[in-house]
Coordinates of C-alpha atoms in Angstrom, one line a residue:
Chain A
X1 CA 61.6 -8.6 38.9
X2 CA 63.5 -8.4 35.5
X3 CA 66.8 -10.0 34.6
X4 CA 68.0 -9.1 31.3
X5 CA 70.8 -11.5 29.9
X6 CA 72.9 -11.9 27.2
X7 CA 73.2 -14.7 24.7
X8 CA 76.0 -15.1 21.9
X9 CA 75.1 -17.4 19.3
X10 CA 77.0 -19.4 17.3
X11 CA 75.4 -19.5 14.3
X12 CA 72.2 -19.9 12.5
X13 CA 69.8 -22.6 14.5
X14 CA 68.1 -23.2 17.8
X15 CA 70.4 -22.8 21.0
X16 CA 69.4 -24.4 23.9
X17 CA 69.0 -21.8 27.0
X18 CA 67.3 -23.9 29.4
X19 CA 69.7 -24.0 31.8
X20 CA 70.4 -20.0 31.9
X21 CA 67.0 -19.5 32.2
X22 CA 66.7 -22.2 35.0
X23 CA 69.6 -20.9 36.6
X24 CA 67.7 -17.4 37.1
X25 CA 64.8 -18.8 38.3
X26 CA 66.9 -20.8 40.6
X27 CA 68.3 -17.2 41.9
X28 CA 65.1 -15.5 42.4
X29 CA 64.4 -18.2 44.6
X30 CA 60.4 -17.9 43.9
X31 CA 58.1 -21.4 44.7
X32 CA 55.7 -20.3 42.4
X33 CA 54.9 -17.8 39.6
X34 CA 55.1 -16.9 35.8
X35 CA 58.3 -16.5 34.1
X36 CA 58.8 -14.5 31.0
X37 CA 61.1 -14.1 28.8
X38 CA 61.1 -11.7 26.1
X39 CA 64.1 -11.1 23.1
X40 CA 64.8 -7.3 22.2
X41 CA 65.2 -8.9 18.2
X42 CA 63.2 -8.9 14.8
X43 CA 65.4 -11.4 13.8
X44 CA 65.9 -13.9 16.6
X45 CA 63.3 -15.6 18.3
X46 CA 61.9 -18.5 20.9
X47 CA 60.5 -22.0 21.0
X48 CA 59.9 -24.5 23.0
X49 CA 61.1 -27.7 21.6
X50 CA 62.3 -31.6 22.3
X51 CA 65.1 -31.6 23.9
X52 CA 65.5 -35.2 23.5
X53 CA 66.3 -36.0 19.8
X54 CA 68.7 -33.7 18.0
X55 CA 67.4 -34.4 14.6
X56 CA 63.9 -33.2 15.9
X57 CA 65.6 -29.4 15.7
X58 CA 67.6 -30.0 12.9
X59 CA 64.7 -31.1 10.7
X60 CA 62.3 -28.2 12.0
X61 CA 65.0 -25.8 10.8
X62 CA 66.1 -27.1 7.8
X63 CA 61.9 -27.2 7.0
X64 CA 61.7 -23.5 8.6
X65 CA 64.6 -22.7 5.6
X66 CA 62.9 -24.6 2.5
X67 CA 59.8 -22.3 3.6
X68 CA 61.8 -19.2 3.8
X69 CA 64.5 -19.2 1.6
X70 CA 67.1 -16.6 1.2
X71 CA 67.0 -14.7 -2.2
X72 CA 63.2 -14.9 -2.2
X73 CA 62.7 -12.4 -5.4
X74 CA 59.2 -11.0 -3.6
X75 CA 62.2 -9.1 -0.7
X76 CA 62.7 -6.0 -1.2
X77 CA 64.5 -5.4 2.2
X78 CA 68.0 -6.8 1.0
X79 CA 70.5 -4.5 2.1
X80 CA 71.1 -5.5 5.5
X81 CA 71.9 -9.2 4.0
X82 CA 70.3 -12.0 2.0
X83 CA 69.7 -14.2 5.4
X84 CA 68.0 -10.5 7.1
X85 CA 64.1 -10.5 5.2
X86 CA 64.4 -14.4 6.1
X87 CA 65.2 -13.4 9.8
X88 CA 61.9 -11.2 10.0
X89 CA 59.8 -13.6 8.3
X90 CA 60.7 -16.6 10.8
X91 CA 60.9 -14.3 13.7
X92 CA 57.0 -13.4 13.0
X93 CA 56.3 -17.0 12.7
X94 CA 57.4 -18.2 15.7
X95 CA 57.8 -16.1 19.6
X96 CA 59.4 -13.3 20.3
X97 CA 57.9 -14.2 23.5
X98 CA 57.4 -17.1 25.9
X99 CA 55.6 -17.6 29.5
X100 CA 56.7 -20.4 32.0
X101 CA 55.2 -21.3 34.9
X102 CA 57.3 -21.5 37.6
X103 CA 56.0 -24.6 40.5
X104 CA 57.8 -25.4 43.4
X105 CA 60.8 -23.3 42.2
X106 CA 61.3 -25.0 38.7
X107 CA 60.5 -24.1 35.7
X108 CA 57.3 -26.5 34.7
X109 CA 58.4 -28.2 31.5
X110 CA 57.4 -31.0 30.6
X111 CA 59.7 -34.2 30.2
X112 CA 61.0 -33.4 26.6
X113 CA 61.1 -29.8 27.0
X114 CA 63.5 -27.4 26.3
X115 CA 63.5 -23.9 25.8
X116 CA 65.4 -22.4 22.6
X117 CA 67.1 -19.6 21.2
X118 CA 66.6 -19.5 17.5
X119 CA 69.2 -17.7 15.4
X120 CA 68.3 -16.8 12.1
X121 CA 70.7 -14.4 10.9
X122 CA 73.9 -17.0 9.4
X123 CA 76.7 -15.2 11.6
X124 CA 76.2 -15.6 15.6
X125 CA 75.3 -12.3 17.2
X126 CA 74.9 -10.9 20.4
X127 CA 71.5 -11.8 21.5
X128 CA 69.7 -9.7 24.7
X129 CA 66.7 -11.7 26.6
X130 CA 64.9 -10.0 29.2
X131 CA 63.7 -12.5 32.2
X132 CA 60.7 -11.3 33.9
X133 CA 59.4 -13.3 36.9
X134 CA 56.1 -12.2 38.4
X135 CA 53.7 -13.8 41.3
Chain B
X1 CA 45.1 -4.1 36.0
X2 CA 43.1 -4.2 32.4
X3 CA 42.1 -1.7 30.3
X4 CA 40.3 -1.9 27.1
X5 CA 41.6 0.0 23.5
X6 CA 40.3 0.3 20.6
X7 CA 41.8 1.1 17.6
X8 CA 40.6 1.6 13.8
X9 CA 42.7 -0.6 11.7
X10 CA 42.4 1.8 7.8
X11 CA 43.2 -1.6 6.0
X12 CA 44.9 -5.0 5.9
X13 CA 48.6 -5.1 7.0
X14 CA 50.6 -4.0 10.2
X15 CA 50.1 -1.2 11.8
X16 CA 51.7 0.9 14.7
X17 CA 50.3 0.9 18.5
X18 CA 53.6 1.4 20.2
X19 CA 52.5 4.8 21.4
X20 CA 49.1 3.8 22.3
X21 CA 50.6 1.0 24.7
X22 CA 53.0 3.3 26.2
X23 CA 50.7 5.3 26.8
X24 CA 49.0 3.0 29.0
X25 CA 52.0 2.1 30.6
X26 CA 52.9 5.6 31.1
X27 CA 49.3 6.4 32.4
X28 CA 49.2 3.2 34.7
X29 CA 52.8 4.4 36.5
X30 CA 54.0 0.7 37.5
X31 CA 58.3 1.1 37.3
X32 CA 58.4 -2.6 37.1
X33 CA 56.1 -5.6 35.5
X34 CA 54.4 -7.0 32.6
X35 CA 52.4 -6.0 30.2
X36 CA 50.2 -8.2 28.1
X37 CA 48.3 -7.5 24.9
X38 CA 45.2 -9.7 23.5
X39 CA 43.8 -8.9 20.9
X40 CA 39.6 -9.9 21.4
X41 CA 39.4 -11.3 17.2
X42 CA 40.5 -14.0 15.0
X43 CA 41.4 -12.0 11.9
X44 CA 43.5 -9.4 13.0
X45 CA 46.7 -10.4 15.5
X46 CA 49.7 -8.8 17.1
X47 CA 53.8 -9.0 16.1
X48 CA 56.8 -7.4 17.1
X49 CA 58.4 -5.9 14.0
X50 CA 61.4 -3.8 12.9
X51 CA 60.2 -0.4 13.1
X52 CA 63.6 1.0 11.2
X53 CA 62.9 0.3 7.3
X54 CA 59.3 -0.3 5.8
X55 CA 60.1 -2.4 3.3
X56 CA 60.8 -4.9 6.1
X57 CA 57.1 -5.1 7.5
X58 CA 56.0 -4.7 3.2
X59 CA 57.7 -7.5 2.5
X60 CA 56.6 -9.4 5.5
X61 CA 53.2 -9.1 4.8
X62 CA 53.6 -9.6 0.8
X63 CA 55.3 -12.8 2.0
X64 CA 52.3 -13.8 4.3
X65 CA 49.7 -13.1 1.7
X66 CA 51.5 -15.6 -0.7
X67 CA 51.7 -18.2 1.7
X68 CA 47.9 -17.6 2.2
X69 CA 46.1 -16.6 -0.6
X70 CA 42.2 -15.8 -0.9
X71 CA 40.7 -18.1 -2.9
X72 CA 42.2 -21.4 -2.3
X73 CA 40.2 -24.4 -3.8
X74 CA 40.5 -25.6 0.2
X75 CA 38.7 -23.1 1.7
X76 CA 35.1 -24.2 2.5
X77 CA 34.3 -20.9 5.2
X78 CA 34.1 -18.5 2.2
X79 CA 30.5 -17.3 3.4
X80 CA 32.1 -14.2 5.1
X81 CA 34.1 -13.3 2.0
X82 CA 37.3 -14.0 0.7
X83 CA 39.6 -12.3 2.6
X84 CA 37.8 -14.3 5.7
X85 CA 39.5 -17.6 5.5
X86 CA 43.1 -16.4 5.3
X87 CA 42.9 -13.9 7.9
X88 CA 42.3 -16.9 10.5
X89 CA 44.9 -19.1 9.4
X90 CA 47.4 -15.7 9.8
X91 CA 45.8 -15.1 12.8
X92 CA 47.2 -18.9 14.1
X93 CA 50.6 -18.2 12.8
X94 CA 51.3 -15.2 14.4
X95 CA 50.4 -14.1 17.7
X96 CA 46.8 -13.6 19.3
X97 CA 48.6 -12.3 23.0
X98 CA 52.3 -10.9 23.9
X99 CA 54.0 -10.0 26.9
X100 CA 56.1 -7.4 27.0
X101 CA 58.3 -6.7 30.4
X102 CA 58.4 -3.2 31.9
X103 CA 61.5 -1.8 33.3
X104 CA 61.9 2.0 34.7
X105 CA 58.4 2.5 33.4
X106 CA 59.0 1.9 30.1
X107 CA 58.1 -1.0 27.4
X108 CA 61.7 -2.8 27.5
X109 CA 61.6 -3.4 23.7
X110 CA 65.0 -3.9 21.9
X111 CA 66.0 -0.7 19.9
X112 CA 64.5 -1.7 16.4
X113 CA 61.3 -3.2 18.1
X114 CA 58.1 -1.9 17.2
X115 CA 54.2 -3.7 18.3
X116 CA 51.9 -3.8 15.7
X117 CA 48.5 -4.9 15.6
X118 CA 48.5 -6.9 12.1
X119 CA 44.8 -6.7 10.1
X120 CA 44.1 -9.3 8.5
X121 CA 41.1 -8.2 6.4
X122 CA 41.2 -6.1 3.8
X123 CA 38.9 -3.1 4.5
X124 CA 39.6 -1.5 8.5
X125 CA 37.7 -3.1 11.1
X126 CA 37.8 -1.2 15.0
X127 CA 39.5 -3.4 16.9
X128 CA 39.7 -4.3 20.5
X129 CA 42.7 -4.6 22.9
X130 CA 43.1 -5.5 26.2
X131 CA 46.0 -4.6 28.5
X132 CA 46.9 -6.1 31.4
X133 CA 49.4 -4.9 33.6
X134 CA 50.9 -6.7 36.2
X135 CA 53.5 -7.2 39.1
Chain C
X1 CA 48.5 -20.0 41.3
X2 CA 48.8 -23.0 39.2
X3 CA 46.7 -26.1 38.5
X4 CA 47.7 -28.9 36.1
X5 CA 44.4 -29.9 34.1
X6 CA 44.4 -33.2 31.7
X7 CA 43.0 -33.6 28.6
X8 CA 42.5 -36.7 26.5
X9 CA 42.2 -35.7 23.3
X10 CA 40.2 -38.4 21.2
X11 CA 42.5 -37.5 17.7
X12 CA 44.3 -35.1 15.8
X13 CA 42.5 -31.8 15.3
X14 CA 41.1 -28.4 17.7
X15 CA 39.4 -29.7 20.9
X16 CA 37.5 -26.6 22.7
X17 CA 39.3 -26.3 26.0
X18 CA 37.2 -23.5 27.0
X19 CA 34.9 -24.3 29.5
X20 CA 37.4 -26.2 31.7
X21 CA 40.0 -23.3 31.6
X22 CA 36.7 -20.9 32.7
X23 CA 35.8 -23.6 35.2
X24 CA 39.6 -22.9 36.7
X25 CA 39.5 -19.2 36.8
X26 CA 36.1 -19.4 38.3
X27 CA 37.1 -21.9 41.1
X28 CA 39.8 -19.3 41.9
X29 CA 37.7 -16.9 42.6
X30 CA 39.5 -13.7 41.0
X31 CA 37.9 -10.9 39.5
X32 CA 40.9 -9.3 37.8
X33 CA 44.4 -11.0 36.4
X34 CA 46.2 -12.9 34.0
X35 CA 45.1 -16.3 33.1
X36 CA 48.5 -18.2 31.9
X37 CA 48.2 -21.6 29.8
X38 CA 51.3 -23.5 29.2
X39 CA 51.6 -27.0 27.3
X40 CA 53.6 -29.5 28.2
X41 CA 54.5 -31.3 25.4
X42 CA 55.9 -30.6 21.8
X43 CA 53.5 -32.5 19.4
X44 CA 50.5 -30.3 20.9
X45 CA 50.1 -27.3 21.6
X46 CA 47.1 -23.8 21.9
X47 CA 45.2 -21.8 20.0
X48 CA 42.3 -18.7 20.0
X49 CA 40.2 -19.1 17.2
X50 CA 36.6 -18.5 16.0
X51 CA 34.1 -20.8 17.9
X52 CA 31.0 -20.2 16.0
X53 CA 31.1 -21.9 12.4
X54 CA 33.3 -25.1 12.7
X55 CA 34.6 -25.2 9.2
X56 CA 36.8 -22.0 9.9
X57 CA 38.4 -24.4 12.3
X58 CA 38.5 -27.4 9.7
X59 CA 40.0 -25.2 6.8
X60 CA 42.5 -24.7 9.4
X61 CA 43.9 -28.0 10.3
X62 CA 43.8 -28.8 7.0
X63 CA 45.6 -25.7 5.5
X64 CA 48.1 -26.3 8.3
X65 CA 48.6 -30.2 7.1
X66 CA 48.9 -29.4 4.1
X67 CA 51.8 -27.0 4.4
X68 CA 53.4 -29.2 7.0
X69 CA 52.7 -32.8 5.4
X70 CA 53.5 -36.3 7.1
X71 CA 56.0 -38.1 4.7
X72 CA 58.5 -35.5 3.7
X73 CA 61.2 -36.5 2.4
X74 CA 63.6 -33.6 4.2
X75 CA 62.4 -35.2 7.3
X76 CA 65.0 -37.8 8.9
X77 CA 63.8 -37.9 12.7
X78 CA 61.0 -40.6 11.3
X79 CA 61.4 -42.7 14.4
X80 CA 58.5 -41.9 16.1
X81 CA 55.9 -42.0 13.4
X82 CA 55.3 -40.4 10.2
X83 CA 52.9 -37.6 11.9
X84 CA 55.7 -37.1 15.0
X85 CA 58.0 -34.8 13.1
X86 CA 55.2 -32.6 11.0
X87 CA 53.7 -32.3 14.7
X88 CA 56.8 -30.9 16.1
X89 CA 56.7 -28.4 13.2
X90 CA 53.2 -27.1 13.7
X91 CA 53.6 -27.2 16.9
X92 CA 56.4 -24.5 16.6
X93 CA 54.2 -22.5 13.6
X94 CA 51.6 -22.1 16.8
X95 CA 51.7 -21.3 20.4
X96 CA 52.3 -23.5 23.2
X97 CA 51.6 -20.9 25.6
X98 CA 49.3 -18.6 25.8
X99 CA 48.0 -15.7 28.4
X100 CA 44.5 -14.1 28.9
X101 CA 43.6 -11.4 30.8
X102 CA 40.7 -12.1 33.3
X103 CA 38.1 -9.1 33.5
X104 CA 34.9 -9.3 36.3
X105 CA 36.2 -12.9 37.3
X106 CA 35.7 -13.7 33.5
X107 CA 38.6 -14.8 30.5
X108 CA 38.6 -11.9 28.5
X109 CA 37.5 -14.0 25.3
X110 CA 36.1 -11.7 22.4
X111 CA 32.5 -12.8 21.4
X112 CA 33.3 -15.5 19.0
X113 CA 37.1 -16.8 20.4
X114 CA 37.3 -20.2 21.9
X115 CA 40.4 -21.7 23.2
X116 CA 41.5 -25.1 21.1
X117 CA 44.2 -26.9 22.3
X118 CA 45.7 -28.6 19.1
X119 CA 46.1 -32.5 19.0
X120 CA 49.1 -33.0 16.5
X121 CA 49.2 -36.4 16.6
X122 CA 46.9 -38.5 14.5
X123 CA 46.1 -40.6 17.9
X124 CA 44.5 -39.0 21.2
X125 CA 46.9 -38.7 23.5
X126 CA 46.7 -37.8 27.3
X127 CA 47.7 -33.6 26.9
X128 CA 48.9 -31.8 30.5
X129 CA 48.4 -27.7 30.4
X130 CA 49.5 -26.0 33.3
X131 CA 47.0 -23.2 34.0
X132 CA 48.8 -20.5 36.1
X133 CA 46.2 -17.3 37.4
X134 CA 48.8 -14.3 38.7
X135 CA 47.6 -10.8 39.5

């Protein structure tokens, strides 16, 4: 079964989509099985991260930023924006996509867990995730 | 189901297998599932990429081989050649396997996705694939 | 199907996971599938890398801490140790979830991949992986 949903993000950073993602899971009403989920972007991507703390995420983005600046002169790929060959560059470091088990129905984080949306174009944009949940 | 491909990578950098996957896909007829790639080495490894512009997946892997340069005074494995040592640490920080949903039949990449399989090493090695696809 | 394994891990560094994820997919008993591995934590997390010499493994993890140093100064979410935040970061750079096809009851491991799940965190600590085998 495949479920594809939208996201609109705010801005730059990691957005917190556990709960659409639960929610899905929730609807398929499966006890046990893989969930996927899979963005349709080269410059937006997935982690799974601690949900807890809120400086955890801000630090691993700011650190994600000093490693990939904007204005890099090595890009040559600058006319869709200065924040674009950035957006590629994190997007290949990180998951374009992520599996969860699913057991008894949940999602099988752990504790800390949550899954992200990571933005790394400046503006918010219209973000499409496909949800695929398999036995 | 798996099935085993192999493809001839001419050099280092990323290089196109969309069309070989959907081929499998195609071939395999399932309207609805998942299909996973793993790639069987430790020096080559897979990424979704922009498949609009070049310069995009140029720049990407200029950027990559600054962040990991042959012939770091770190590197102790240098018995398989320069080029050896990078090519695992890129192999960590991108992607070994990815899932990709299947919907009406078809990959469901986003409109500027492309899958490459990225070599690592700098001559072409023949690399192996499997895919799975599942329910 | 999915089992929750344990692992103590004695420090921080690659700790072969593979015989006890084969022992799994042998217990189960199925020739073909999708072996699915899934962390649950944030300061760990998986890796496929070359299993014959071990200093491809050590140039690695030190390569990796290196780039992603304890002591930062950008860092502010220090709370938890000075190696709690760089863990979060690598654990990001690498996978927490991984999937392997299963060919002839057997992963589908090329001749010199292991599977290393990666201790972040200068102390052992008690690691769950949730290994789900689907069709």
């Amino acid at each position: 079964m495949n479920r594809v949903i939208t996201i609109t993000t705010p801005h730059q950073g990691l957005h917190d989509i556990t709960h659409q993602i639960a929610a899905v899971v929730h609807e398929q009403g499966r006890a046990e099985g893989l969930c996927t989920l899979f963005v349709q972007h080269t410059s937006a991507s997935l982690t799974i991260q601690e949900n807890a703390d809120p400086s955890a995420r801000s630090d691993l983005e700011r650190w994600l930023n000093r490693l990939v600046p904007e204005g890099d002169a090595l890009y040559t790929h600058t006319l869709e924006g200065s924040d674009d060959m950035p957006a590629h560059i994190k997007s290949a470091l990180t998951a374009t996509q992520l599996s969860i088990p699913i057991i008894e129905g949940q999602l099988a984080l752990g504790s800390w867990q949550g899954v992200y949306l990571w933005e790394h174009r400046r503006r918010g944009e219209k973000r499409r995730i496909v949800v695929h949940i398999g036995s």
